[in-house]
Amino acid sequence: METLVSLCKRRGFVFQSSEIYCGIGSSWDYGPLGVELRNKIKRVWWRDFVQRRPDMLGLDASILMHPTVWKASGHVDNFTDPMVDCRECRHRFRVDQLAETPWVHYCPATKGNKFTIPAGGACSHCGAARTLCPDCGKGELTPPRQFNLMFKTLMGPVEEDAAVTYLRPETAQGIFVNFDNVLQSMRRKLPFGIGQIGKAFRNEITPGNFIFRTREFEQMEIEYFVNPHETVEGRPADEYWHDRWIEDCVAWFRRYGIQSDNLRLHEHARDELAHYAKRTADVQYRFPIGWSELMGIANRTDFDLKQHAKFSGKALTYFDEERKEHVVPYVIEPSAGVDRALLAFLADAYREEEVRGEKRVVLRFHPELAPVSVAVLPLLKKRDDIVRTAHAIRDELSRDLTVVYDDTAAIGRLYRRQDEVGTPYCVTVDVQTVGDSDKGEPADGKVTIRDRDSMEQIRVEAARLAQVIGDLLRGTAWAEVAAGAGRS
Ligand code: GAP
């Protein structure tokens, strides 16, 4: 994790928020390359799950919603973590996490000797089992108290009169309260889904592990509405679609380069299930901190629509023409964090390789996700014609792609810099491209494309460059493109 955090800062992916003021806990800013990576993750997710599917529609609901939304959804009463506080150092801990960490104990039976007791263990001398703070080892811990994770805020200019509301802790509720608006305006038949990407806020007790758990984060969520009275392939429709969505989500992460060995499913046990869920499966990723949740896919049943109907007094039903009855749809909810997905793509892409006796750090991002798609590098920055041609190529490619121009080092160094940020293709303009009139050498009008992963190079006509790069980014294999061009 430290290696990734340091690379992210050094190369402009992620910065500590408000760093010049010593930073603010668990808030991170995405730098020039981070914002490109983030936008590309969101773009391909939206394209694959919303745009390309005939059964999906999009939505962008507001962050501030009517406060009753959170009463109806159960968040006011249930979105809590049991917490204990240290009476001495005032540190606050989640009860479930205490059981998973070793603790420091000053044992009275051995005249105050200090021991580190393994997670869940008791002192073999005095028998104490975590009576004291795991951090300072001195203070008593308070009995558990419920702590609501929603950020409260005030709507309205005069504090006393303003209504208390919350920053949304999930984007999902914006979809549920718009269910009928979408149904009526778009005239859909079940099953259909609504996708949304947006910020969510949770006053996490124990944020940390870089961008893994933060208080402000972004979600890519789908609420997929199915008719609970239908069966598909002999199974209840909600159960069938739940499995389909689990498969589709895992396949999506694999398609964009996550190695299969680093993905696994985790079925929630009964006592782990959220208050609304019939079944939840998490897709876990082998993060640098160990196997942890990358996304969750829950069967929320008809809980949310029924709750909002009850609290708002508006019917949130679908008319089943075949059975001539109103039904409250069941909902399958694939919910992924943008920041967690970004961390997984980053961790999975990171490689340290040895090339001709030297260490090469490379981010093997899927070409569609790489923050920079193409780097244009002039071989000689003192030759005006080379520089001019390189700038013209940059301008042309940047109409559709993220392109950088760099002439601030020798070519080997420039390649390494691009490898380290995962740029899949570098384009080099050299003397052969523009010719050398002093030596009577004509221009061949070709440029070199270098492939990040194989480090192979091919020469192609500059006039065909945009087409060739486009093919590569759309998935044509390097070997196929190389076969049609001369290797250099
Ligand atoms: N609407 C369902 C829902 O919000 P969740 O499991 O609480 O379910 C879904 O969150 C996803 O959002 C998680 O799998 C994770 O990727 C992301 N997420 C949740 N809390 C987060 C946090 N504090 N920081 C970063 N990402 C978070």
XYZ file of C-alpha atoms and ligand atoms in Angstrom:
515
model
C 0.000 0.000 0.000
C 2.825 2.413 0.890
C 4.360 1.900 -2.558
C 1.050 2.717 -4.218
C 0.382 5.758 -2.023
C 3.832 7.125 -2.781
C 3.492 6.474 -6.543
C 0.064 8.119 -6.505
C 1.445 11.269 -4.930
C 4.672 11.426 -6.965
C 2.920 10.931 -10.288
C -0.187 13.044 -9.730
C -2.857 10.406 -9.102
C -3.957 11.131 -5.528
C -2.997 13.835 -3.034
C -3.855 14.196 0.630
C -6.694 16.720 0.877
C -5.733 20.132 2.328
C -2.142 18.956 2.601
C -0.706 22.443 3.099
C -2.826 22.628 6.282
C -1.420 19.273 7.442
C -4.223 17.369 5.695
C -7.686 16.302 6.813
C -8.330 12.726 7.882
C -9.510 10.332 5.222
C -10.091 12.942 2.484
C -8.171 12.639 -0.736
C -7.912 14.757 -3.878
C -7.518 13.224 -7.309
C -4.685 14.824 -9.277
C -4.382 15.209 -13.066
C -3.823 11.497 -13.728
C -6.158 10.324 -10.955
C -9.086 12.278 -12.345
C -8.503 10.781 -15.816
C -8.408 7.247 -14.406
C -11.492 7.896 -12.300
C -13.412 9.408 -15.215
C -12.477 6.490 -17.450
C -13.643 3.924 -14.884
C -16.971 5.764 -14.618
C -17.244 6.158 -18.385
C -16.751 2.468 -19.188
C -19.076 1.448 -16.328
C -21.794 3.788 -17.630
C -21.251 2.680 -21.211
C -21.292 -1.059 -20.406
C -24.087 -1.105 -17.814
C -26.355 1.781 -18.821
C -25.793 2.856 -22.424
C -25.327 -0.551 -24.034
C -28.101 -2.413 -22.227
C -31.629 -2.084 -23.572
C -32.995 -2.845 -20.102
C -31.180 0.047 -18.389
C -31.715 3.799 -17.965
C -29.704 6.510 -16.222
C -30.414 9.033 -13.475
C -28.605 11.791 -11.612
C -30.454 12.551 -8.375
C -29.550 15.259 -5.888
C -27.334 14.684 -2.866
C -29.618 16.595 -0.483
C -33.007 14.947 -0.221
C -36.124 15.315 1.907
C -35.173 14.206 5.442
C -38.095 11.753 5.529
C -36.326 9.739 2.812
C -33.817 8.647 5.459
C -36.472 7.850 8.002
C -38.318 5.718 5.418
C -35.166 3.974 4.214
C -34.251 2.967 7.752
C -31.007 4.929 7.770
C -32.022 7.188 10.668
C -32.708 4.173 12.887
C -30.446 1.476 11.513
C -27.431 3.033 9.806
C -25.360 2.854 12.943
C -22.206 1.208 14.199
C -21.813 0.167 17.821
C -18.877 2.120 19.261
C -16.808 2.192 22.405
C -14.659 5.099 23.600
C -11.475 5.103 25.637
C -12.064 7.134 28.803
C -8.390 8.110 28.897
C -7.203 8.938 25.346
C -10.726 9.457 23.926
C -10.080 7.219 20.922
C -13.222 5.689 19.480
C -13.419 2.119 18.163
C -15.930 0.043 16.283
C -16.912 -2.873 18.487
C -16.665 -5.433 15.678
C -13.152 -4.295 14.810
C -11.921 -4.471 18.391
C -12.335 -8.218 18.316
C -10.056 -8.362 15.278
C -7.083 -6.435 16.696
C -4.470 -7.368 19.291
C -4.553 -5.252 22.451
C -2.036 -3.783 24.864
C -2.489 -4.769 28.498
C -0.774 -3.528 31.658
C -1.335 -6.526 33.874
C -2.104 -5.812 37.542
C -1.242 -9.419 38.483
C 2.357 -8.916 37.281
C 2.843 -5.457 38.829
C 1.779 -3.621 35.699
C 3.886 -5.501 33.147
C 2.939 -4.665 29.588
C 1.777 -7.452 27.261
C 0.404 -7.492 23.758
C -2.457 -9.972 23.769
C -3.542 -11.524 20.444
C -6.910 -10.598 18.931
C -9.798 -12.065 20.893
C -7.461 -13.400 23.633
C -7.354 -12.844 27.376
C -4.408 -12.167 29.700
C -3.081 -15.500 30.982
C -2.049 -13.884 34.310
C -5.066 -11.861 35.383
C -7.667 -13.174 32.939
C -8.645 -9.696 31.689
C -10.178 -9.682 28.225
C -9.915 -6.270 26.661
C -10.904 -4.020 29.495
C -8.430 -1.384 28.386
C -7.910 0.707 25.280
C -6.013 -1.086 22.483
C -4.223 2.177 21.646
C -3.017 3.670 24.928
C -3.458 0.538 27.021
C -4.517 2.698 29.996
C -8.104 3.897 29.676
C -11.195 1.835 30.407
C -13.542 1.359 27.457
C -17.107 2.629 27.700
C -20.018 0.230 27.085
C -21.017 0.121 23.366
C -23.159 3.004 22.050
C -24.879 3.290 18.672
C -23.373 5.966 16.426
C -25.217 7.095 13.269
C -22.967 7.296 10.211
C -24.957 9.947 8.333
C -23.602 13.478 8.044
C -26.197 15.935 9.321
C -26.555 19.342 7.728
C -28.927 22.304 7.880
C -31.007 23.479 4.932
C -31.995 27.141 5.035
C -30.281 30.426 5.856
C -31.337 30.861 9.500
C -29.916 28.138 11.669
C -32.781 27.978 14.182
C -35.439 27.600 11.471
C -33.459 25.475 9.087
C -34.475 21.886 8.513
C -32.043 19.178 9.478
C -31.245 16.892 6.616
C -28.426 14.571 5.646
C -25.804 14.171 2.983
C -26.890 10.976 1.256
C -25.036 7.906 2.550
C -25.871 5.965 -0.641
C -27.074 7.023 -4.082
C -29.696 4.253 -4.090
C -32.490 6.215 -2.398
C -32.440 8.830 -5.185
C -33.364 5.997 -7.541
C -36.152 4.561 -5.370
C -37.909 7.893 -4.904
C -37.770 8.457 -8.678
C -39.004 4.969 -9.571
C -42.451 6.158 -10.610
C -41.109 9.228 -12.481
C -38.865 7.011 -14.590
C -41.541 4.362 -15.084
C -44.131 6.914 -16.254
C -41.817 9.031 -18.410
C -39.985 6.153 -20.067
C -42.815 3.568 -20.242
C -40.718 0.548 -19.294
C -41.701 -3.055 -18.738
C -40.198 -5.131 -15.948
C -37.447 -6.107 -15.644
C -35.534 -2.874 -16.068
C -32.854 -1.042 -14.141
C -31.776 2.490 -13.282
C -28.079 3.301 -12.963
C -26.522 6.250 -11.217
C -23.027 7.487 -10.416
C -22.598 9.999 -7.624
C -21.058 11.049 -4.362
C -22.052 9.543 -1.042
C -21.003 10.523 2.469
C -20.585 8.488 5.639
C -19.122 9.620 8.909
C -17.045 6.437 9.106
C -15.657 5.718 12.542
C -12.570 4.051 11.251
C -11.774 5.443 7.827
C -8.390 4.621 6.432
C -6.267 2.477 4.184
C -5.825 5.302 1.701
C -8.889 5.629 -0.561
C -10.359 2.282 0.563
C -12.583 3.735 3.282
C -13.246 7.466 3.255
C -15.988 9.732 4.501
C -16.690 11.177 1.056
C -16.679 8.697 -1.818
C -18.428 7.950 -5.049
C -20.728 5.078 -5.910
C -21.796 3.446 -9.174
C -25.142 1.902 -8.328
C -27.877 0.050 -10.156
C -31.357 -0.693 -8.895
C -32.743 -3.449 -11.109
C -36.505 -3.870 -10.761
C -38.007 -7.305 -11.339
C -41.496 -8.757 -11.102
C -41.549 -11.014 -8.027
C -44.452 -13.013 -9.441
C -42.492 -14.065 -12.517
C -40.170 -16.988 -12.897
C -37.181 -17.207 -15.203
C -35.805 -20.638 -16.134
C -37.975 -22.138 -13.409
C -36.648 -19.849 -10.661
C -38.149 -16.779 -8.952
C -37.200 -13.772 -11.110
C -35.399 -11.935 -8.281
C -33.167 -14.932 -7.534
C -32.429 -15.518 -11.204
C -31.485 -11.850 -11.799
C -29.424 -11.698 -8.634
C -27.171 -14.482 -9.949
C -27.026 -12.876 -13.392
C -25.875 -9.562 -11.909
C -23.239 -11.255 -9.768
C -21.838 -12.943 -12.890
C -21.973 -9.713 -14.940
C -20.183 -7.678 -12.268
C -17.367 -10.170 -11.804
C -16.996 -10.445 -15.597
C -16.794 -6.644 -15.849
C -13.855 -6.388 -13.463
C -12.096 -9.227 -15.303
C -12.714 -7.586 -18.684
C -10.861 -4.493 -17.517
C -7.844 -6.447 -16.421
C -8.377 -7.546 -12.809
C -6.738 -10.946 -12.435
C -9.192 -13.737 -11.615
C -7.032 -14.940 -8.704
C -7.547 -11.580 -7.021
C -11.345 -11.760 -7.101
C -13.676 -13.900 -5.036
C -17.279 -13.892 -3.845
C -18.373 -13.603 -0.245
C -21.934 -14.535 0.699
C -23.270 -12.560 3.662
C -24.253 -14.719 6.603
C -27.664 -14.049 8.114
C -26.289 -11.780 10.859
C -24.236 -9.782 8.344
C -27.192 -8.872 6.119
C -28.307 -5.222 5.984
C -31.783 -4.503 7.362
C -33.271 -4.511 3.826
C -31.542 -7.517 2.276
C -32.781 -11.027 1.498
C -29.362 -12.075 0.181
C -26.127 -10.166 -0.459
C -22.973 -11.327 -2.216
C -19.870 -9.165 -2.083
C -17.250 -9.202 -4.790
C -14.023 -9.116 -2.812
C -10.639 -8.085 -4.130
C -7.253 -9.078 -2.741
C -6.280 -5.491 -1.786
C -2.814 -4.780 -0.347
C -4.619 -4.805 3.053
C -6.009 -8.305 2.381
C -9.284 -9.630 0.943
C -11.913 -6.890 1.286
C -15.201 -5.764 -0.254
C -14.905 -4.217 -3.684
C -18.642 -4.100 -4.319
C -21.862 -5.619 -3.042
C -24.783 -7.130 -4.954
C -27.893 -7.227 -2.764
C -31.440 -8.445 -3.167
C -33.289 -5.581 -1.460
C -36.681 -7.186 -2.096
C -39.593 -4.697 -2.135
C -38.408 -3.117 1.137
C -37.478 0.354 -0.149
C -40.408 0.909 -2.523
C -42.849 -0.215 0.157
C -41.251 2.017 2.779
C -41.332 5.077 0.510
C -44.939 4.329 -0.443
C -45.821 4.125 3.251
C -44.046 7.342 4.257
C -45.000 9.421 1.174
C -48.513 8.096 0.667
C -47.758 7.615 -3.078
C -48.191 4.233 -4.707
C -44.900 2.905 -6.031
C -46.180 -0.040 -8.012
C -46.037 -1.497 -11.494
C -49.104 -2.678 -13.369
C -48.624 -6.245 -14.560
C -50.713 -6.353 -17.772
C -50.617 -10.126 -18.003
C -51.891 -10.805 -14.507
C -53.934 -7.593 -14.361
C -52.549 -6.637 -10.979
C -50.389 -3.978 -9.348
C -47.121 -5.321 -7.990
C -44.325 -3.808 -5.955
C -41.161 -4.816 -7.796
C -38.267 -6.577 -6.114
C -34.891 -4.896 -6.491
C -31.463 -6.305 -7.230
C -28.763 -3.792 -6.382
C -25.221 -4.027 -7.744
C -23.363 -1.280 -5.865
C -19.703 -0.461 -6.475
C -17.420 2.236 -5.104
C -15.540 4.273 -7.699
C -12.639 4.868 -5.320
C -12.379 1.216 -4.333
C -12.538 0.161 -7.977
C -9.764 2.653 -8.731
C -7.624 1.236 -5.911
C -8.210 -2.300 -7.180
C -7.335 -1.382 -10.782
C -4.239 0.407 -9.555
C -3.066 -2.408 -7.267
C -3.729 -5.023 -9.926
C -1.887 -3.104 -12.629
C 1.228 -2.453 -10.543
C 4.333 -4.459 -11.557
C 8.027 -4.205 -10.859
C 9.986 -5.849 -13.648
C 13.635 -6.231 -14.529
C 14.571 -5.000 -17.974
C 18.200 -5.339 -19.082
C 19.370 -5.324 -15.458
C 17.276 -2.302 -14.471
C 14.064 -2.094 -12.486
C 11.051 -0.995 -14.485
C 7.871 0.040 -12.660
C 4.865 -0.361 -14.895
C 1.133 0.025 -14.447
C -0.424 -2.487 -16.806
C -3.783 -0.724 -17.015
C -6.343 -1.880 -19.549
C -5.856 0.533 -22.485
C -9.373 1.939 -22.048
C -8.685 2.828 -18.412
C -5.138 4.184 -18.686
C -5.155 7.862 -17.634
C -3.017 8.784 -20.636
C -3.823 6.859 -23.812
C -0.892 8.078 -25.886
C 2.333 9.968 -25.164
C 3.875 11.824 -28.096
C 7.629 12.126 -27.744
C 9.952 14.005 -30.101
C 13.339 12.306 -30.357
C 15.233 15.576 -30.725
C 13.739 18.654 -29.153
C 16.186 20.960 -30.916
C 14.870 20.066 -34.370
C 11.964 22.425 -35.096
C 10.469 20.164 -37.770
C 10.412 17.175 -35.389
C 8.845 19.247 -32.601
C 6.295 20.767 -35.011
C 5.287 17.346 -36.321
C 5.010 15.941 -32.787
C 2.774 18.846 -31.713
C 0.589 18.372 -34.789
C 0.188 14.666 -33.944
C -0.652 15.513 -30.324
C -3.280 18.004 -31.470
C -4.883 15.528 -33.841
C -4.973 12.589 -31.414
C -6.213 14.714 -28.512
C -9.509 15.354 -30.312
C -10.672 11.941 -29.063
C -8.029 10.740 -26.643
C -6.070 11.765 -23.563
C -2.655 12.582 -24.970
C 0.478 14.099 -23.461
C 3.502 15.647 -25.132
C 6.846 15.320 -23.340
C 10.302 16.391 -24.464
C 11.911 16.953 -21.082
C 14.309 13.984 -21.039
C 16.083 11.421 -23.201
C 13.796 8.896 -24.885
C 14.610 5.966 -22.546
C 13.695 8.064 -19.552
C 10.508 9.292 -21.226
C 9.422 5.701 -21.901
C 10.010 4.732 -18.235
C 7.973 7.734 -17.058
C 5.048 6.672 -19.219
C 5.374 3.025 -18.126
C 5.108 4.134 -14.516
C 1.746 5.820 -15.127
C 0.480 3.051 -17.390
C 0.411 4.798 -20.787
C -0.223 1.924 -23.215
C 1.314 3.546 -26.301
C 4.136 6.020 -26.946
C 4.551 7.633 -30.345
C 8.010 8.852 -31.276
C 8.793 11.332 -34.012
C 12.380 11.086 -35.238
C 14.698 12.288 -37.996
C 13.429 9.637 -40.429
C 9.883 10.921 -39.981
C 10.732 14.412 -41.218
C 13.907 13.687 -43.218
C 17.286 15.419 -43.125
C 17.841 17.854 -45.990
C 21.511 18.471 -44.965
C 22.254 14.808 -45.525
C 19.878 14.533 -48.460
C 17.693 11.983 -46.603
C 13.996 12.154 -47.550
C 11.184 12.072 -44.992
C 9.462 8.693 -44.715
C 6.408 10.204 -42.955
C 6.367 7.314 -40.453
C 6.362 7.386 -36.670
C 7.268 4.743 -34.117
C 4.609 3.282 -31.843
C 5.953 1.569 -28.723
C 3.829 -0.923 -26.836
C 4.031 -0.557 -23.029
C 3.714 -4.256 -22.170
C 5.960 -5.940 -24.733
C 8.119 -2.820 -25.255
C 8.069 -3.745 -28.961
C 8.093 -0.987 -31.529
C 6.530 -0.698 -34.970
C 6.632 2.043 -37.583
C 3.445 3.261 -39.200
C 2.597 6.135 -41.547
C 1.732 9.214 -39.513
C -1.359 9.586 -41.700
C -2.655 6.200 -40.428
C -1.691 6.784 -36.795
C -5.102 7.805 -35.457
C -6.689 4.741 -37.080
C -4.027 2.346 -35.748
C -4.134 3.777 -32.214
C -7.940 3.662 -32.312
C -7.826 -0.038 -33.277
C -5.400 -0.810 -30.484
C -7.485 0.996 -27.892
C -10.614 -0.783 -29.068
C -8.906 -4.103 -28.396
C -7.093 -5.186 -31.583
C -4.113 -7.255 -30.429
C -0.704 -5.660 -30.673
C 0.573 -8.738 -32.575
C -2.114 -8.250 -35.223
C -1.333 -4.561 -35.671
C 2.396 -5.321 -35.692
C 1.896 -7.961 -38.385
C 0.413 -5.302 -40.654
C 3.269 -2.857 -40.074
C 7.052 -3.084 -40.169
C 8.732 -3.754 -36.839
C 11.473 -1.198 -36.175
N -26.649 1.040 -1.682
C -25.946 -0.039 -1.098
C -24.723 0.363 -0.456
O -24.438 1.525 -0.328
P -22.560 -0.589 0.660
O -22.024 -2.003 0.677
O -22.671 0.116 1.932
O -23.957 -0.702 -0.078
C -21.511 -0.132 -1.668
O -21.674 0.270 -0.340
C -20.081 0.108 -2.115
O -19.708 1.472 -1.881
C -19.030 -0.708 -1.333
O -18.910 -2.006 -1.853
C -17.781 0.121 -1.567
O -17.224 -0.156 -2.841
C -18.323 1.539 -1.573
N -18.159 2.145 -0.237
C -18.972 2.033 0.821
N -18.502 2.742 1.863
C -17.353 3.320 1.449
C -16.396 4.185 2.060
N -16.549 4.606 3.301
N -15.317 4.574 1.346
C -15.167 4.162 0.054
N -16.046 3.358 -0.571
C -17.124 2.940 0.102
